[in-house]
mmCIF file of C-alpha atoms in Angstrom:
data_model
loop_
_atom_site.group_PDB
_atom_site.id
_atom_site.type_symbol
_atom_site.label_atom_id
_atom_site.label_comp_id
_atom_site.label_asym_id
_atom_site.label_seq_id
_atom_site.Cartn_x
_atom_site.Cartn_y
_atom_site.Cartn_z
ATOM 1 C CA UNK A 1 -24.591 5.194 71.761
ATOM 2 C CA UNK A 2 -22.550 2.318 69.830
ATOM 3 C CA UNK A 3 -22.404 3.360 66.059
ATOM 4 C CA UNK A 4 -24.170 0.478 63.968
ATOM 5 C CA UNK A 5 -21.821 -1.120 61.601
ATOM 6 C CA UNK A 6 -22.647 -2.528 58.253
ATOM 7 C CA UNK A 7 -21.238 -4.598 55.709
ATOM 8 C CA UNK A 8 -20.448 -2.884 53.027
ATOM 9 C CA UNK A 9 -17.487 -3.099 50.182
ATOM 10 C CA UNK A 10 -14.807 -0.549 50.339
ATOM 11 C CA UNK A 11 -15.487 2.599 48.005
ATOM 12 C CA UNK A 12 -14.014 2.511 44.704
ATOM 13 C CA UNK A 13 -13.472 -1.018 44.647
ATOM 14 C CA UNK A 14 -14.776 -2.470 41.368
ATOM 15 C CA UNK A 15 -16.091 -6.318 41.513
ATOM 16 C CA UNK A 16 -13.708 -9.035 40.547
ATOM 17 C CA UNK A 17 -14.019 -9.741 36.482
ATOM 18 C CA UNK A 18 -14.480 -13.922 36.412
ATOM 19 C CA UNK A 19 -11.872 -16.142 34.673
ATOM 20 C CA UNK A 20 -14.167 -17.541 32.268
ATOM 21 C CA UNK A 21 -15.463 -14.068 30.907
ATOM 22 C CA UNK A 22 -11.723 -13.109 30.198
ATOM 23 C CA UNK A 23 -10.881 -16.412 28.505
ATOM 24 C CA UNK A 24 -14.296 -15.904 26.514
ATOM 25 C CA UNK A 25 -13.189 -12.387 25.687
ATOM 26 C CA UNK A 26 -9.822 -13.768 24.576
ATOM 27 C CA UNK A 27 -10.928 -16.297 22.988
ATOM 28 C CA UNK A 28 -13.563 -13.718 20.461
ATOM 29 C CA UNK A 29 -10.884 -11.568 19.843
ATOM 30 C CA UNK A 30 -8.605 -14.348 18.714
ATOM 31 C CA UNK A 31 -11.205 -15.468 16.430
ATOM 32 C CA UNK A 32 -12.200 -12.278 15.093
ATOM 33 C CA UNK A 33 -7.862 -11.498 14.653
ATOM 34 C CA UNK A 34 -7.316 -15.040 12.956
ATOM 35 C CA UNK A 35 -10.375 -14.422 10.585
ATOM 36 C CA UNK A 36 -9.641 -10.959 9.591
ATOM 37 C CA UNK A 37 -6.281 -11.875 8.882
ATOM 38 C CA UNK A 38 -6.656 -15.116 7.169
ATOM 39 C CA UNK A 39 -9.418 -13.192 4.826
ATOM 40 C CA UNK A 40 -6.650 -9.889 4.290
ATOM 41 C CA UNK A 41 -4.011 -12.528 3.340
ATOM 42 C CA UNK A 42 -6.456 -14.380 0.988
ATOM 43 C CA UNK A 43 -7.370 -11.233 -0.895
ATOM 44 C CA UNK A 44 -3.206 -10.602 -1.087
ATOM 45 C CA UNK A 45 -3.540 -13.859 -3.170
ATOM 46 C CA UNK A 46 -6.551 -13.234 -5.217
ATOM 47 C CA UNK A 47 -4.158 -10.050 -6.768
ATOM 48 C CA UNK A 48 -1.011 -12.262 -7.451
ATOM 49 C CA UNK A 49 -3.464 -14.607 -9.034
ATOM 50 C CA UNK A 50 -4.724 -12.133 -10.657
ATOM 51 C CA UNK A 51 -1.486 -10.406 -11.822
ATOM 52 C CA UNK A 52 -0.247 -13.985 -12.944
ATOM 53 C CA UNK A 53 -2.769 -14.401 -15.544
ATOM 54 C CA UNK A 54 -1.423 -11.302 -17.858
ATOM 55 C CA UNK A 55 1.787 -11.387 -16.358
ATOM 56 C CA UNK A 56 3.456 -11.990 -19.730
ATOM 57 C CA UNK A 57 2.352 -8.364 -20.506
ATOM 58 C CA UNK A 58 5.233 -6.433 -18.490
ATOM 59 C CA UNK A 59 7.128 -9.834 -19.297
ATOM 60 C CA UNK A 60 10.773 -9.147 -21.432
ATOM 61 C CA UNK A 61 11.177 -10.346 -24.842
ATOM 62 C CA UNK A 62 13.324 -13.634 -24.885
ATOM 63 C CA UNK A 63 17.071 -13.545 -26.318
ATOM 64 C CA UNK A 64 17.054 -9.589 -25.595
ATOM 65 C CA UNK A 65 19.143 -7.715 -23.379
ATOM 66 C CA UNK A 66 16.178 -7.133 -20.683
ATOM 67 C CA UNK A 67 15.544 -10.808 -20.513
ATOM 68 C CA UNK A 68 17.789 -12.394 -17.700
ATOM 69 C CA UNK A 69 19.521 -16.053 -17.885
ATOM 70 C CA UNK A 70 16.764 -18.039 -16.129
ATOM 71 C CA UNK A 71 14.009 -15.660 -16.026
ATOM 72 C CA UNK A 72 10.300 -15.611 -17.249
ATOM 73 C CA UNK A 73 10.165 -14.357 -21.049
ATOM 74 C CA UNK A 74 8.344 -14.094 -23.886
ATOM 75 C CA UNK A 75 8.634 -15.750 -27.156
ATOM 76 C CA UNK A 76 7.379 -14.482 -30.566
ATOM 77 C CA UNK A 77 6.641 -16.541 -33.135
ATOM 78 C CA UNK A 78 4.335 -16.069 -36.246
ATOM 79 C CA UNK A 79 1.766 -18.804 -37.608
ATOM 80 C CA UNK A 80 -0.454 -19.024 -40.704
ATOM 81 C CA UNK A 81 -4.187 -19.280 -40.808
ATOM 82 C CA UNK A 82 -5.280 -22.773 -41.881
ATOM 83 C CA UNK A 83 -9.128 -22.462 -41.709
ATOM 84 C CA UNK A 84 -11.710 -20.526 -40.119
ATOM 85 C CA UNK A 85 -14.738 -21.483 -38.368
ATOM 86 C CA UNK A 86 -18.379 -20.209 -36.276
ATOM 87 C CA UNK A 87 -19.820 -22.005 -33.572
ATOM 88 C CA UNK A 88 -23.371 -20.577 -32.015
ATOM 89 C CA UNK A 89 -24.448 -20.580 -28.196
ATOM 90 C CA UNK A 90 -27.558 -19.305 -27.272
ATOM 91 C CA UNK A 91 -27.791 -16.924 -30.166
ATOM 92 C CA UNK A 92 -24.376 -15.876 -29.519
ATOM 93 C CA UNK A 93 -21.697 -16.124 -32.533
ATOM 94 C CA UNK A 94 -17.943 -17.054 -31.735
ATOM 95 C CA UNK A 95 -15.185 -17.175 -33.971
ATOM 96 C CA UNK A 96 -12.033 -19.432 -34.504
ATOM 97 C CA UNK A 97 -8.776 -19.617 -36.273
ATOM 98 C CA UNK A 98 -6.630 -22.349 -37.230
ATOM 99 C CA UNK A 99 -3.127 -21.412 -37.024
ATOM 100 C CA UNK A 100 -0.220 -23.541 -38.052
ATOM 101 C CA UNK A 101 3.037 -22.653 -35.604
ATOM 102 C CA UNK A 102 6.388 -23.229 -36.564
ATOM 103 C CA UNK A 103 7.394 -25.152 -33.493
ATOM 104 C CA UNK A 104 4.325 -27.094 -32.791
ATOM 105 C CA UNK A 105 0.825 -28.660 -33.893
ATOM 106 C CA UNK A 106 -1.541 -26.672 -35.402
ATOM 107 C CA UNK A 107 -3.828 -24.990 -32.815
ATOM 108 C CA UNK A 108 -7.339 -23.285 -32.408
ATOM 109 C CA UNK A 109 -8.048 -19.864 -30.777
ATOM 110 C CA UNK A 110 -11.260 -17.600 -30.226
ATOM 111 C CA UNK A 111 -10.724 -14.177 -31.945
ATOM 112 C CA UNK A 112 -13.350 -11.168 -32.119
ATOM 113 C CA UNK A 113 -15.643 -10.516 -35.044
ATOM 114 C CA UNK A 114 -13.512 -7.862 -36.718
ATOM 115 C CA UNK A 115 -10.244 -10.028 -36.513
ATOM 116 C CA UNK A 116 -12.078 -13.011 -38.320
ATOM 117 C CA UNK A 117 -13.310 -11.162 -40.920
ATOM 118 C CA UNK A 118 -9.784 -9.429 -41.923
ATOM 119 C CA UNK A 119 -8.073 -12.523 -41.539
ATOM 120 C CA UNK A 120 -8.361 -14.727 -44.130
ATOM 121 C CA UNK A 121 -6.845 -18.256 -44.702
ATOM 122 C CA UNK A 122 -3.152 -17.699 -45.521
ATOM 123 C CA UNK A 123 -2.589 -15.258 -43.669
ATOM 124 C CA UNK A 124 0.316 -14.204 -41.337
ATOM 125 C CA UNK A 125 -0.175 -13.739 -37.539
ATOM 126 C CA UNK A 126 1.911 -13.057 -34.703
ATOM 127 C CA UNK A 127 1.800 -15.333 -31.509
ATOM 128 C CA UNK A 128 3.102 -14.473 -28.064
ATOM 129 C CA UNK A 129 4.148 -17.938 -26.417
ATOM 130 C CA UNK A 130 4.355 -17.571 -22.453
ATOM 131 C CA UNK A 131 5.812 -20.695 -20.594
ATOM 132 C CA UNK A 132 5.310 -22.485 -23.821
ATOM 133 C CA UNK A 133 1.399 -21.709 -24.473
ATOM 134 C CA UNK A 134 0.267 -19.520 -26.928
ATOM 135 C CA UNK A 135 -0.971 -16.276 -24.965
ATOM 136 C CA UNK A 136 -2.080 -13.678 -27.511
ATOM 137 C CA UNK A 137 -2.818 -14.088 -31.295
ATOM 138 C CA UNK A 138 -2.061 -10.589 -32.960
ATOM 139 C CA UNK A 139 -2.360 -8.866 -36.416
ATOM 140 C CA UNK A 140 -2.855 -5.585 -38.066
ATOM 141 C CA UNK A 141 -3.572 -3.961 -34.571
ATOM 142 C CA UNK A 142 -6.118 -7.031 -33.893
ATOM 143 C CA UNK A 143 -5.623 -9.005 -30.860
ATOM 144 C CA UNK A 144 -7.097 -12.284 -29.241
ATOM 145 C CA UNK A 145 -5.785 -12.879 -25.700
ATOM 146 C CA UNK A 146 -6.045 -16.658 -24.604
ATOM 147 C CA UNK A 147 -6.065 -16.728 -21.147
ATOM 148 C CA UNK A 148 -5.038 -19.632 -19.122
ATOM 149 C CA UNK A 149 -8.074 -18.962 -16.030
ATOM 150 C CA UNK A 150 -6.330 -20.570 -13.020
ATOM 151 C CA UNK A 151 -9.885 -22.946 -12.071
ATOM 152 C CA UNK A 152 -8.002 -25.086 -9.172
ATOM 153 C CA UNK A 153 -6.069 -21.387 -7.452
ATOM 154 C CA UNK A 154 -9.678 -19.892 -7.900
ATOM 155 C CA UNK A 155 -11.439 -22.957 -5.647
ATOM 156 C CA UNK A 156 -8.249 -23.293 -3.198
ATOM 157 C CA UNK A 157 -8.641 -19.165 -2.921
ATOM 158 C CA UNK A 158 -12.348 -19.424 -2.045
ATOM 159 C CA UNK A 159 -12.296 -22.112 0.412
ATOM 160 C CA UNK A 160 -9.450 -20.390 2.286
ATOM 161 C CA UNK A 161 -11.665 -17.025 2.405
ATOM 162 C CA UNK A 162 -14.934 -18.763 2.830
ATOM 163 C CA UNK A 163 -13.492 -21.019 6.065
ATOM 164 C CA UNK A 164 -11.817 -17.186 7.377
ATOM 165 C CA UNK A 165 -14.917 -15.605 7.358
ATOM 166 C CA UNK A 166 -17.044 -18.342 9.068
ATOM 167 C CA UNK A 167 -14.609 -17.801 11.374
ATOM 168 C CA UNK A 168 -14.272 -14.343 11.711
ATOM 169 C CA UNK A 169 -18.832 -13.961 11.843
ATOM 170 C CA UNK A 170 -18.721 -16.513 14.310
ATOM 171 C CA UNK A 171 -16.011 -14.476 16.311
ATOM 172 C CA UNK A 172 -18.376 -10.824 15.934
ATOM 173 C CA UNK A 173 -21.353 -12.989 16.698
ATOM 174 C CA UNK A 174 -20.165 -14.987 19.686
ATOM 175 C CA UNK A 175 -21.315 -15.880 22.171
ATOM 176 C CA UNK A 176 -24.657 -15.378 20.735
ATOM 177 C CA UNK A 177 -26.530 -18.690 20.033
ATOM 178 C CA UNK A 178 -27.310 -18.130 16.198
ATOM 179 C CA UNK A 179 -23.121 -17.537 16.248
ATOM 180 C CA UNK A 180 -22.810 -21.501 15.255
ATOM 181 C CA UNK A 181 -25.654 -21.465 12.716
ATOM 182 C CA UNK A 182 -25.442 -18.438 11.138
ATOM 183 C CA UNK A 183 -21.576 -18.667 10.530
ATOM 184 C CA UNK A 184 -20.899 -21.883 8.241
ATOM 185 C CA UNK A 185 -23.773 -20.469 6.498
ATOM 186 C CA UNK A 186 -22.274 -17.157 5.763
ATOM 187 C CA UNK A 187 -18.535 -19.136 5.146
ATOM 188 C CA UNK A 188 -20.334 -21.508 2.098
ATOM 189 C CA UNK A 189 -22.288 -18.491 0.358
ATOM 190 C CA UNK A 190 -18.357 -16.007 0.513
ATOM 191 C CA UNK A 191 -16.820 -19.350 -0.694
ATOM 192 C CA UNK A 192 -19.122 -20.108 -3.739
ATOM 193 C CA UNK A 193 -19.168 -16.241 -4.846
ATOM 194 C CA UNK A 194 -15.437 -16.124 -4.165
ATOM 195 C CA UNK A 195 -15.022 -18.816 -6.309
ATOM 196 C CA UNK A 196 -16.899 -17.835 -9.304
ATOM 197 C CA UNK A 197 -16.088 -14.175 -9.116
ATOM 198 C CA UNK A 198 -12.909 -14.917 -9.242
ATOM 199 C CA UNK A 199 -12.684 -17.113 -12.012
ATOM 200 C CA UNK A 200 -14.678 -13.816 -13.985
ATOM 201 C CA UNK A 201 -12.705 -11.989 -12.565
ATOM 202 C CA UNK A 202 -9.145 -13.658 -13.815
ATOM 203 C CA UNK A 203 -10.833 -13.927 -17.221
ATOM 204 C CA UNK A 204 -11.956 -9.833 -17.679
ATOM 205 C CA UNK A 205 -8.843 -8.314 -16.300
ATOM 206 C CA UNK A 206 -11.089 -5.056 -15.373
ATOM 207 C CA UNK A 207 -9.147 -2.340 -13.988
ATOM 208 C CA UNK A 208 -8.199 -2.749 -10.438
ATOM 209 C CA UNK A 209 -10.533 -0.574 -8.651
ATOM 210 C CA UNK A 210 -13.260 -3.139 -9.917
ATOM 211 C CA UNK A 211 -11.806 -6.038 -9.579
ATOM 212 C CA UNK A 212 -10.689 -5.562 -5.685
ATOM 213 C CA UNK A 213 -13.035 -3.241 -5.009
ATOM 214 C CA UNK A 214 -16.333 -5.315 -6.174
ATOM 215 C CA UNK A 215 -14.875 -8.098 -3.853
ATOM 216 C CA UNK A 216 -14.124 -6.724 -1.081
ATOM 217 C CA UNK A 217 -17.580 -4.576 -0.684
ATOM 218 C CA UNK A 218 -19.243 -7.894 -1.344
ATOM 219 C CA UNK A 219 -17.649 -9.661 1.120
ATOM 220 C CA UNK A 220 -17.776 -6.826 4.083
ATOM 221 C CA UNK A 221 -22.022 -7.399 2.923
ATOM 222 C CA UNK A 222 -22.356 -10.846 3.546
ATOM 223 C CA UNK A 223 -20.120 -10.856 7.006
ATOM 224 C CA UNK A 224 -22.040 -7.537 8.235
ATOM 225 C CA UNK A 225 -25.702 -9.352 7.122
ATOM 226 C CA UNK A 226 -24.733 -12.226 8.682
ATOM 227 C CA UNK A 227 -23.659 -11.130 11.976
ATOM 228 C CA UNK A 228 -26.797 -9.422 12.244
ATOM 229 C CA UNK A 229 -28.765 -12.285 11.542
ATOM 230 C CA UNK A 230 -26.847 -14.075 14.198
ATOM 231 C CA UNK A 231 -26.988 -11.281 17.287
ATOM 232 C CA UNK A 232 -31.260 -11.338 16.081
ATOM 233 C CA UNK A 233 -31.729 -15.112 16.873
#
């Protein structure tokens, strides 16, 4: 009696993966690599940024031995108090001085409550001059930073870590349909919260474990919300 003989596939033979679902699997883990990445090296700037705005702290003195030919340095240079003066914001009270430097015009600079009411006009203060702007205003243990907040590194900063992580939810989410929608969404809301929390952010000079670590929990929300949204529709 002649055997019957079927077709059947050879055991332990697994079916043949198609071209296209490897070049689509390549192609979501290149996203999801050049997002992640581009975000990681936009937070690396967000901390220089953020270093550069007090930089003149750690800065040496100018015409000192620390101070190198050509480097960064500080300048100190003392000023008199011309007038004094209140302005009030939604019942909020800020103060001014008027100080007179001795190598340029007159200029006026926020100070705290305690440092207006010691110092009166006449008197003496002490100004730290970085890259020839007047940094800190200082006397008697009083002191009034005057931070230059870097506006146009804040908005290039957020638009390079808002475009990342559209491109990096789009990447997780893909090749889910809400992948396209969901994703430029999620890239504008990181960009306009990048933007403004850094320029708070270059202005407080918290410690670093708030200032990175607000951020970046903020961020990892809106990309984890997001791709849900996206794999739901």
């Amino acid at each position: 009696m002649n055997a019957r003989i079927e077709d059947a596939k050879p055991p332990g033979r697994r079916p043949r993966v198609s071209g296209k679902v490897v070049a689509r699997v390549l192609a979501r883990i290149l996203l999801v690599v050049a997002g992640l990445s581009t975000v990681v090296a936009g937070f690396g700037w967000f901390l220089d940024t953020f270093h550069a705005v007090d930089a003149y702290r750690s800065a040496p003195q100018c015409g000192t031995a620390a101070a190198a030919p050509g480097a960064p340095c500080v300048l100190r240079e003392t000023g008199r108090v011309t007038a004094r003066s209140t302005s009030t914001s939604d019942d909020s009270v800020s103060y001014h001085l008027s100080v007179a430097r001795e190598t340029a015009p007159d200029g006026s600079f926020s100070v705290g409550k305690a440092f207006y009411d010691d110092a009166r006009v006449g008197t003496t203060v002490d100004l730290t001059i970085w890259n020839g702007r007047v940094v800190e205003v200082s006397w008697h243990g009083h002191r009034a930073p005057t931070r230059d907040i870097p506006a146009l590194a804040a908005l290039k900063l957020a638009g390079l870590i808002g475009a990342a992580s559209a491109v990096l939810v789009h990447g997780l989410a893909w090749p889910r349909l809400g992948a396209a929608a969901v994703a430029p969404a999620a890239g504008f809301v990181i960009a306009v919260s990048a933007f403004l929390g850094s320029v708070m952010l270059f202005a407080a000079q918290w410690p670093m474990i708030i200032t990175l670590g607000v951020p970046v929990l903020g961020w990892l929300f809106v990309v984890v919300i997001s791709t849900s949204i996206a794999h739901e529709i």
